[in-house]
Short mmCIF file of N, CA and C in Angstrom, two decimals:
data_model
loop_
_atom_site.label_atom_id
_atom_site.label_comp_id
_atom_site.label_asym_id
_atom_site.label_seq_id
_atom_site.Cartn_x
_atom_site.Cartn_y
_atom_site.Cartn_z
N UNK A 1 12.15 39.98 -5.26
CA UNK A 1 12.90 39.05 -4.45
C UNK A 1 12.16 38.76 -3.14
N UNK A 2 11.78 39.88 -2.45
CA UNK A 2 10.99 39.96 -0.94
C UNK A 2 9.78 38.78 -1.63
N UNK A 3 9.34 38.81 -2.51
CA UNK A 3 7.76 38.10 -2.95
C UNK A 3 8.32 36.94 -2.99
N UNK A 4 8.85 36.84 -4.14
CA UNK A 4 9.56 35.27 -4.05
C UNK A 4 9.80 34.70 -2.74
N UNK A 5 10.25 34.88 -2.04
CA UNK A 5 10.78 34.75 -0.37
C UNK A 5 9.61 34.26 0.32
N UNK A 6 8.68 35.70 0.24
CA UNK A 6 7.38 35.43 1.11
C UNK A 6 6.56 34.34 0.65
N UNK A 7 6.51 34.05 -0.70
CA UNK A 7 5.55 32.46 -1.08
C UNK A 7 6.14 31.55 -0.93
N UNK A 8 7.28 31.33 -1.15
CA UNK A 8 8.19 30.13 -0.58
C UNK A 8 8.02 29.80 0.57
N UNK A 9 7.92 30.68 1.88
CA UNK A 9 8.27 30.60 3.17
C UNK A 9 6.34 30.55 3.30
N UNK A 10 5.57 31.02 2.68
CA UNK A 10 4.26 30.35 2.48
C UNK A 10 3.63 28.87 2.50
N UNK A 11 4.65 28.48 1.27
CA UNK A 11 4.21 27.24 0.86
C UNK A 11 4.88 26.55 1.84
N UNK A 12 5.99 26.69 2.31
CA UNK A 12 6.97 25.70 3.49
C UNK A 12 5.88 25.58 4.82
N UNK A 13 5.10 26.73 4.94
CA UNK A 13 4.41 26.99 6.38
C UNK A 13 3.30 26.08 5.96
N UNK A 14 2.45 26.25 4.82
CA UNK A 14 1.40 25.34 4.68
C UNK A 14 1.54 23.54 4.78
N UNK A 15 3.22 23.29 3.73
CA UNK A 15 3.18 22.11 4.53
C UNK A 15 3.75 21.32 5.59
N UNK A 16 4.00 22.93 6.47
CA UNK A 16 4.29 21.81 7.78
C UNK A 16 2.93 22.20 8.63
N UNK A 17 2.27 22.83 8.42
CA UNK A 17 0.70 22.60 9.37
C UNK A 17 -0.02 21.28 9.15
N UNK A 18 0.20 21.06 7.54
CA UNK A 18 -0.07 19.87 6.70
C UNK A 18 0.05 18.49 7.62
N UNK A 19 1.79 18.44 7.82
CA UNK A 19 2.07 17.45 8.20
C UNK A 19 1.90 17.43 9.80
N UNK A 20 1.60 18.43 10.95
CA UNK A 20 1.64 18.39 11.92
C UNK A 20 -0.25 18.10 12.25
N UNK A 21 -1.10 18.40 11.42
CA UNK A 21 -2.13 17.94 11.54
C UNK A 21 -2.59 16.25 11.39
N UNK A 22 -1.62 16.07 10.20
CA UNK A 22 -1.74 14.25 9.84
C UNK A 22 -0.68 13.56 11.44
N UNK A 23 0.12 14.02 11.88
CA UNK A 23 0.65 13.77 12.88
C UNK A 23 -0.26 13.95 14.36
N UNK A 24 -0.69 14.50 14.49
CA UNK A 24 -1.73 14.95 15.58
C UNK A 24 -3.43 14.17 15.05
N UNK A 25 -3.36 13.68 14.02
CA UNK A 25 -5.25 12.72 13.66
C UNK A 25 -4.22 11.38 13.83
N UNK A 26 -3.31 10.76 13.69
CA UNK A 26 -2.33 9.49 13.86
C UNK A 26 -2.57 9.40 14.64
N UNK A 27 -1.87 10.25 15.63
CA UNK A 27 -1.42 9.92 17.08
C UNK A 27 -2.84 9.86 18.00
N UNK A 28 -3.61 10.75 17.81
CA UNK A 28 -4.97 10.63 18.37
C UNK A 28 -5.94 9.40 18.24
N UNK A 29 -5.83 8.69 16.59
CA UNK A 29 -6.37 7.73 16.28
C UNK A 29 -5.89 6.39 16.91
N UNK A 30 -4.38 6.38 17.25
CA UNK A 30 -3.85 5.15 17.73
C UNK A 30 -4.00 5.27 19.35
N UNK A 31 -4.00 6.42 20.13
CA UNK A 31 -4.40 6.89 21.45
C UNK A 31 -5.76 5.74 21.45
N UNK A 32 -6.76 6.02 20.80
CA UNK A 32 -7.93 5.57 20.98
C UNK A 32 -8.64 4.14 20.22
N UNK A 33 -7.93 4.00 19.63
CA UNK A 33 -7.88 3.04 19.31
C UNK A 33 -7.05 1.30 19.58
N UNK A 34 -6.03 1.50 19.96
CA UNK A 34 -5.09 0.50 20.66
C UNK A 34 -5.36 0.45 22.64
N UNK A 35 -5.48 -0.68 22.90
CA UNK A 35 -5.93 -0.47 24.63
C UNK A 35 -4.26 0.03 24.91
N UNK A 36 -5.23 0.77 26.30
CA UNK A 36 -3.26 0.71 26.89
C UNK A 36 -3.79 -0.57 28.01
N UNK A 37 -2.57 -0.13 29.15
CA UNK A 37 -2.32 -1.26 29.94
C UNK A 37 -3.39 -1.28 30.64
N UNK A 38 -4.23 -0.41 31.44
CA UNK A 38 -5.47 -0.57 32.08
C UNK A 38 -6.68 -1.17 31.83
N UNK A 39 -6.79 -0.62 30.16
CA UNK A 39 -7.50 -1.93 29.66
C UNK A 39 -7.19 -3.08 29.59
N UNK A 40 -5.91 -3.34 29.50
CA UNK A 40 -5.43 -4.80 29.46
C UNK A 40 -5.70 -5.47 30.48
N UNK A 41 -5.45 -4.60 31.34
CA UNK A 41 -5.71 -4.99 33.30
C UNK A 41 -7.27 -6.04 33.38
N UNK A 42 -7.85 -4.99 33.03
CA UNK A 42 -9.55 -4.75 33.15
C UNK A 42 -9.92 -5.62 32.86
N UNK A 43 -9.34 -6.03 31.18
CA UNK A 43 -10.24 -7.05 30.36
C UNK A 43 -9.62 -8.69 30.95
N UNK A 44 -8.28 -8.35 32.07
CA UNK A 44 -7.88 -9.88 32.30
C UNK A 44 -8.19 -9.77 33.75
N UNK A 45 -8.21 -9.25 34.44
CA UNK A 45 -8.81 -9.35 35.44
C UNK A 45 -10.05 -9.04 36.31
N UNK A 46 -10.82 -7.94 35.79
CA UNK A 46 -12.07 -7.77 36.22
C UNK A 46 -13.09 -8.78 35.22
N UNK A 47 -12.87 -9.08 34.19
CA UNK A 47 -14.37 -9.08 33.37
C UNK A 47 -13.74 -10.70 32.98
N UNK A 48 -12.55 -10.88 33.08
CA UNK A 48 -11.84 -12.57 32.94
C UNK A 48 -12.42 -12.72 31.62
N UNK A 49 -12.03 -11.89 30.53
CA UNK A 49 -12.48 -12.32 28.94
C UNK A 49 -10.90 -12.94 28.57
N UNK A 50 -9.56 -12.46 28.91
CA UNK A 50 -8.43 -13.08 28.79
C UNK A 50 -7.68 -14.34 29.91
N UNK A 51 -8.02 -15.22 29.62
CA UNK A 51 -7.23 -16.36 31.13
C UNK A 51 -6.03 -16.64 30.39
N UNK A 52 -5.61 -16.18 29.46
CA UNK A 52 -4.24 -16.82 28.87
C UNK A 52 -3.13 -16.71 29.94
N UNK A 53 -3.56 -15.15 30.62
CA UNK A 53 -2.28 -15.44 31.65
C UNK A 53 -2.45 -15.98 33.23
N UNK A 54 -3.51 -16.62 33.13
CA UNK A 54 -4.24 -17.03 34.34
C UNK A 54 -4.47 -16.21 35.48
N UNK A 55 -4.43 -16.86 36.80
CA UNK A 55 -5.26 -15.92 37.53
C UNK A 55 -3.59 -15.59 38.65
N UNK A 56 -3.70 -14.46 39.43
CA UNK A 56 -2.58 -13.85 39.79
C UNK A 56 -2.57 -14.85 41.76
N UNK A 57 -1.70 -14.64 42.42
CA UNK A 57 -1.49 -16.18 43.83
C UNK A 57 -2.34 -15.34 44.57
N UNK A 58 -2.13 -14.33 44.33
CA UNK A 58 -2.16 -13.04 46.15
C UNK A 58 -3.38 -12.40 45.71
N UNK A 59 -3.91 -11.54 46.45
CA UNK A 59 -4.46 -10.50 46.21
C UNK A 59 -3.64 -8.82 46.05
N UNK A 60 -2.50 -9.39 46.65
CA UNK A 60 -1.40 -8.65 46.65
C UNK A 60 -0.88 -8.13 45.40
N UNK A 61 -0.60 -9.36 44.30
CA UNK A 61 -0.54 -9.63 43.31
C UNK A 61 -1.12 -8.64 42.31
N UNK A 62 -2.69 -9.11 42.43
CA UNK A 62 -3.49 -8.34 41.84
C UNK A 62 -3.53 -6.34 42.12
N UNK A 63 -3.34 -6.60 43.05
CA UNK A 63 -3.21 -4.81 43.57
C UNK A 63 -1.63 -4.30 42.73
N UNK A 64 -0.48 -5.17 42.72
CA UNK A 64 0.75 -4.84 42.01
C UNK A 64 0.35 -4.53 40.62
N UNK A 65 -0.38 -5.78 40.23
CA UNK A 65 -0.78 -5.29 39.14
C UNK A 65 -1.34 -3.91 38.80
N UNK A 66 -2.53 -3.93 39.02
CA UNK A 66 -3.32 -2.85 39.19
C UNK A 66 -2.94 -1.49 38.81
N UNK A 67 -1.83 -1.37 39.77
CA UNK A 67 -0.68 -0.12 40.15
C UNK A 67 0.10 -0.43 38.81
N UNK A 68 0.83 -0.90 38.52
CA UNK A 68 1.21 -1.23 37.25
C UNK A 68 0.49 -0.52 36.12
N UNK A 69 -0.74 -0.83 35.80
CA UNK A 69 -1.35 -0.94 34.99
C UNK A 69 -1.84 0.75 35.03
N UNK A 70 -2.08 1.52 35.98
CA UNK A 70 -1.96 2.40 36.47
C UNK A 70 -1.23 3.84 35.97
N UNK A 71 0.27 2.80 36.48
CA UNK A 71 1.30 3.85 36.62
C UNK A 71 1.75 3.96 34.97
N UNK A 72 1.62 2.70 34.15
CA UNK A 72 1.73 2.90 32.26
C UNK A 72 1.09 3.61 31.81
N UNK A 73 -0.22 3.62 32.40
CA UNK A 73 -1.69 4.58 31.47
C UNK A 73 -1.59 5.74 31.92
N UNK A 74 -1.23 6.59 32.86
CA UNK A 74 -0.97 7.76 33.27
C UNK A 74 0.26 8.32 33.15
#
């Protein structure tokens, strides 16, 4: 009975390492792969590869942003 028990509670342990490893290569892969907001920042306002949302009035503006962009990625 104890044996039975112990491979069961074996096999249960193997597949949740299983699934907490495919959960942890996901989450890492979409981390690095999807921009967050800083890149978003970057690529529309330092390097101007995006003008869809045009350019910001202030410089003020741009610093809100910034901080924004900032305060999501951290």
């Amino acid at each position: 009975m104890a044996l039975k028990l112990a491979l069961k509670m074996t096999f249960m342990l193997r597949w949740c390492i299983r699934i907490n490893i495919v959960i942890f290569v996901t989450s890492v892969t979409l981390e690095l792969l999807l921009p967050n907001e800083l890149q978003t920042y970057l690529r529309h306002s330092t390097f101007r590869k995006d003008r869809s949302n045009g350019t910001p009035k202030s410089e003020e503006q741009e610093l809100k942003n910034f901080q924004k962009a900032i305060e999501a990625t951290l």
